[in-house]
PDB file of C-alpha atoms in Angstrom:
ATOM      1  CA  MET Z   1       6.502  -9.486  -0.165  1.00  0.00           C
ATOM      2  CA  GLY Z   2      10.068  -9.239  -1.380  1.00  0.00           C
ATOM      3  CA  THR Z   3      13.689  -8.959  -0.438  1.00  0.00           C
ATOM      4  CA  GLY Z   4      14.788  -6.515   2.234  1.00  0.00           C
ATOM      5  CA  LEU Z   5      11.448  -5.962   3.956  1.00  0.00           C
ATOM      6  CA  THR Z   6      11.486  -5.832   7.729  1.00  0.00           C
ATOM      7  CA  PHE Z   7       8.217  -6.008   9.660  1.00  0.00           C
ATOM      8  CA  VAL Z   8       7.693  -2.954  11.893  1.00  0.00           C
ATOM      9  CA  GLU Z   9       4.122  -2.941  13.164  1.00  0.00           C
ATOM     10  CA  ARG Z  10       0.565  -4.170  12.658  1.00  0.00           C
ATOM     11  CA  GLN Z  11      -2.378  -1.795  13.169  1.00  0.00           C
ATOM     12  CA  ALA Z  12      -0.101   1.212  13.703  1.00  0.00           C
ATOM     13  CA  ARG Z  13      -2.221   3.907  15.333  1.00  0.00           C
ATOM     14  CA  LEU Z  14      -2.020   7.500  14.114  1.00  0.00           C
ATOM     15  CA  THR Z  15      -3.921  10.170  16.030  1.00  0.00           C
ATOM     16  CA  PHE Z  16      -4.925  13.556  14.634  1.00  0.00           C
ATOM     17  CA  ASP Z  17      -7.066  15.911  16.715  1.00  0.00           C
ATOM     18  CA  GLU Z  18      -8.289  13.035  18.895  1.00  0.00           C
ATOM     19  CA  ASP Z  19      -9.338  10.910  15.876  1.00  0.00           C
ATOM     20  CA  HIS Z  20      -7.569   7.557  15.526  1.00  0.00           C
ATOM     21  CA  TYR Z  21      -6.539   5.914  12.249  1.00  0.00           C
ATOM     22  CA  TYR Z  22      -4.825   2.559  11.799  1.00  0.00           C
ATOM     23  CA  VAL Z  23      -2.312   1.481   9.181  1.00  0.00           C
ATOM     24  CA  ASP Z  24      -2.815  -2.254   8.679  1.00  0.00           C
ATOM     25  CA  LEU Z  25       0.855  -3.177   8.127  1.00  0.00           C
ATOM     26  CA  VAL Z  26       4.091  -1.196   8.371  1.00  0.00           C
ATOM     27  CA  PHE Z  27       7.356  -2.473   6.927  1.00  0.00           C
ATOM     28  CA  PHE Z  28      10.783  -0.937   6.407  1.00  0.00           C
ATOM     29  CA  ASN Z  29      12.570  -1.729   3.165  1.00  0.00           C
ATOM     30  CA  ARG Z  30      16.263  -2.031   3.985  1.00  0.00           C
ATOM     31  CA  ILE Z  31      17.307  -1.823   0.328  1.00  0.00           C
ATOM     32  CA  LEU Z  32      15.283   1.290  -0.557  1.00  0.00           C
ATOM     33  CA  ARG Z  33      15.686   2.659   2.990  1.00  0.00           C
ATOM     34  CA  CYS Z  34      12.052   3.676   3.284  1.00  0.00           C
ATOM     35  CA  PHE Z  35       8.842   2.773   5.064  1.00  0.00           C
ATOM     36  CA  VAL Z  36       6.261   0.703   3.180  1.00  0.00           C
ATOM     37  CA  LEU Z  37       2.677   1.067   4.409  1.00  0.00           C
ATOM     38  CA  VAL Z  38       0.071  -1.524   3.433  1.00  0.00           C
ATOM     39  CA  ASP Z  39      -3.678  -1.092   3.810  1.00  0.00           C
ATOM     40  CA  LEU Z  40      -5.923  -4.101   3.210  1.00  0.00           C
ATOM     41  CA  LYS Z  41      -9.429  -3.565   1.829  1.00  0.00           C
ATOM     42  CA  MET Z  42     -12.010  -6.362   1.689  1.00  0.00           C
ATOM     43  CA  GLY Z  43     -14.095  -4.898  -1.120  1.00  0.00           C
ATOM     44  CA  ARG Z  44     -13.561  -2.683  -4.113  1.00  0.00           C
ATOM     45  CA  LEU Z  45     -11.165   0.250  -4.072  1.00  0.00           C
ATOM     46  CA  ARG Z  46     -12.767   3.622  -3.391  1.00  0.00           C
ATOM     47  CA  HIS Z  47     -11.234   7.059  -3.845  1.00  0.00           C
ATOM     48  CA  GLN Z  48     -11.448   7.526  -0.065  1.00  0.00           C
ATOM     49  CA  ASP Z  49      -9.067   4.573   0.387  1.00  0.00           C
ATOM     50  CA  LEU Z  50      -6.424   6.292  -1.731  1.00  0.00           C
ATOM     51  CA  GLY Z  51      -6.917   9.577   0.127  1.00  0.00           C
ATOM     52  CA  GLN Z  52      -6.519   7.769   3.434  1.00  0.00           C
ATOM     53  CA  MET Z  53      -3.272   6.178   2.236  1.00  0.00           C
ATOM     54  CA  GLN Z  54      -2.034   9.596   1.079  1.00  0.00           C
ATOM     55  CA  MET Z  55      -2.643  10.857   4.633  1.00  0.00           C
ATOM     56  CA  TYR Z  56      -0.674   7.925   6.094  1.00  0.00           C
ATOM     57  CA  VAL Z  57       2.221   8.477   3.672  1.00  0.00           C
ATOM     58  CA  ASN Z  58       2.298  12.220   4.440  1.00  0.00           C
ATOM     59  CA  TYR Z  59       2.377  11.500   8.180  1.00  0.00           C
ATOM     60  CA  TYR Z  60       5.268   9.058   7.918  1.00  0.00           C
ATOM     61  CA  ASP Z  61       7.218  11.384   5.607  1.00  0.00           C
ATOM     62  CA  ARG Z  62       6.730  14.374   7.914  1.00  0.00           C
ATOM     63  CA  LYS Z  63       6.812  12.805  11.389  1.00  0.00           C
ATOM     64  CA  VAL Z  64       8.422   9.353  11.371  1.00  0.00           C
ATOM     65  CA  LYS Z  65      11.095   8.945   8.701  1.00  0.00           C
ATOM     66  CA  LEU Z  66      14.624  10.169   9.248  1.00  0.00           C
ATOM     67  CA  PRO Z  67      16.176  12.803   6.945  1.00  0.00           C
ATOM     68  CA  ASP Z  68      18.465  10.266   5.241  1.00  0.00           C
ATOM     69  CA  GLU Z  69      15.606   7.824   4.472  1.00  0.00           C
ATOM     70  CA  GLY Z  70      13.658   7.666   1.221  1.00  0.00           C
ATOM     71  CA  PRO Z  71      10.054   8.736   0.715  1.00  0.00           C
ATOM     72  CA  THR Z  72       7.395   6.464   2.199  1.00  0.00           C
ATOM     73  CA  ILE Z  73       5.618   4.054  -0.142  1.00  0.00           C
ATOM     74  CA  GLY Z  74       1.902   3.292   0.285  1.00  0.00           C
ATOM     75  CA  ILE Z  75       0.187   0.189  -1.060  1.00  0.00           C
ATOM     76  CA  VAL Z  76      -3.561  -0.402  -0.976  1.00  0.00           C
ATOM     77  CA  LEU Z  77      -4.502  -4.039  -1.589  1.00  0.00           C
ATOM     78  CA  CYS Z  78      -8.142  -4.582  -2.480  1.00  0.00           C
ATOM     79  CA  LYS Z  79     -10.427  -7.267  -3.813  1.00  0.00           C
ATOM     80  CA  ASP Z  80     -11.398  -5.198  -6.849  1.00  0.00           C
ATOM     81  CA  LYS Z  81     -10.166  -1.955  -8.374  1.00  0.00           C
ATOM     82  CA  LYS Z  82     -10.951   0.205 -11.334  1.00  0.00           C
ATOM     83  CA  ASP Z  83      -7.924   1.826 -12.944  1.00  0.00           C
ATOM     84  CA  SER Z  84      -9.971   4.955 -13.670  1.00  0.00           C
ATOM     85  CA  VAL Z  85     -10.536   5.511  -9.927  1.00  0.00           C
ATOM     86  CA  VAL Z  86      -6.796   5.303  -9.286  1.00  0.00           C
ATOM     87  CA  GLU Z  87      -5.989   7.555 -12.248  1.00  0.00           C
ATOM     88  CA  LYS Z  88      -8.483  10.254 -11.290  1.00  0.00           C
ATOM     89  CA  THR Z  89      -7.794  10.185  -7.543  1.00  0.00           C
ATOM     90  CA  LEU Z  90      -3.999  10.262  -7.400  1.00  0.00           C
ATOM     91  CA  PRO Z  91      -1.963  13.211  -8.683  1.00  0.00           C
ATOM     92  CA  GLU Z  92      -0.517  12.724 -12.148  1.00  0.00           C
ATOM     93  CA  GLY Z  93       2.915  11.130 -11.926  1.00  0.00           C
ATOM     94  CA  GLU Z  94       2.376   9.811  -8.369  1.00  0.00           C
ATOM     95  CA  GLN Z  95       5.148   7.309  -7.685  1.00  0.00           C
ATOM     96  CA  HIS Z  96       4.723   6.453  -4.014  1.00  0.00           C
ATOM     97  CA  ILE Z  97       1.140   5.195  -3.731  1.00  0.00           C
ATOM     98  CA  PHE Z  98      -0.057   2.046  -5.472  1.00  0.00           C
ATOM     99  CA  ALA Z  99      -3.290   0.083  -5.636  1.00  0.00           C
ATOM    100  CA  SER Z 100      -3.458  -3.557  -6.569  1.00  0.00           C
ATOM    101  CA  LYS Z 101      -6.021  -6.344  -6.577  1.00  0.00           C
ATOM    102  CA  TYR Z 102      -5.466  -9.466  -4.549  1.00  0.00           C
ATOM    103  CA  GLN Z 103      -6.843 -12.912  -5.175  1.00  0.00           C
ATOM    104  CA  THR Z 104      -8.332 -15.143  -2.523  1.00  0.00           C
ATOM    105  CA  VAL Z 105      -7.643 -18.268  -4.581  1.00  0.00           C
ATOM    106  CA  LEU Z 106      -4.424 -18.938  -6.481  1.00  0.00           C
ATOM    107  CA  PRO Z 107      -4.695 -19.547 -10.215  1.00  0.00           C
ATOM    108  CA  ARG Z 108      -4.283 -23.093 -11.499  1.00  0.00           C
ATOM    109  CA  LYS Z 109      -0.715 -24.228 -12.164  1.00  0.00           C
ATOM    110  CA  GLU Z 110      -1.371 -24.340 -15.915  1.00  0.00           C
ATOM    111  CA  ASP Z 111      -2.576 -20.722 -15.899  1.00  0.00           C
ATOM    112  CA  LEU Z 112       0.507 -19.573 -13.980  1.00  0.00           C
ATOM    113  CA  VAL Z 113       2.817 -21.363 -16.423  1.00  0.00           C
ATOM    114  CA  ARG Z 114       1.006 -19.767 -19.377  1.00  0.00           C
ATOM    115  CA  LEU Z 115       1.285 -16.285 -17.816  1.00  0.00           C
ATOM    116  CA  LEU Z 116       4.997 -16.751 -17.148  1.00  0.00           C
ATOM    117  CA  GLU Z 117       5.560 -17.911 -20.726  1.00  0.00           C
ATOM    118  CA  GLU Z 118       3.664 -14.871 -22.070  1.00  0.00           C
ATOM    119  CA  GLU Z 119       5.749 -12.510 -19.900  1.00  0.00           C
ATOM    120  CA  GLY Z 120       8.980 -14.127 -21.126  1.00  0.00           C
ATOM    121  CA  SER Z 121       8.211 -13.663 -24.812  1.00  0.00           C
TER     122      SER Z 121
END
């Protein structure tokens, strides 16, 4: 997932008014000095998934992080996403919550080489 990430917890339980919620993966980024929360979704991204991540990020910012640490980052990984859902759900200019598609099968080597060449030009 990148340089500087330290694993903190899997299935971190948050409890609000006797209701339990679980953050799939919690990391701490030593370089950015902030928590990174990851939620894994098997299907397509729904607006509720982004709202749930916003709740997790708010909780960590208000209850877990130390004053000298950076704002919490939330990442929702899903099998399919529509950019319009992300755009309409998150506040304009949101910089701490991200949604991205994952692939269950890696692209062919030739396709990866072509993509890298396109990015380099």
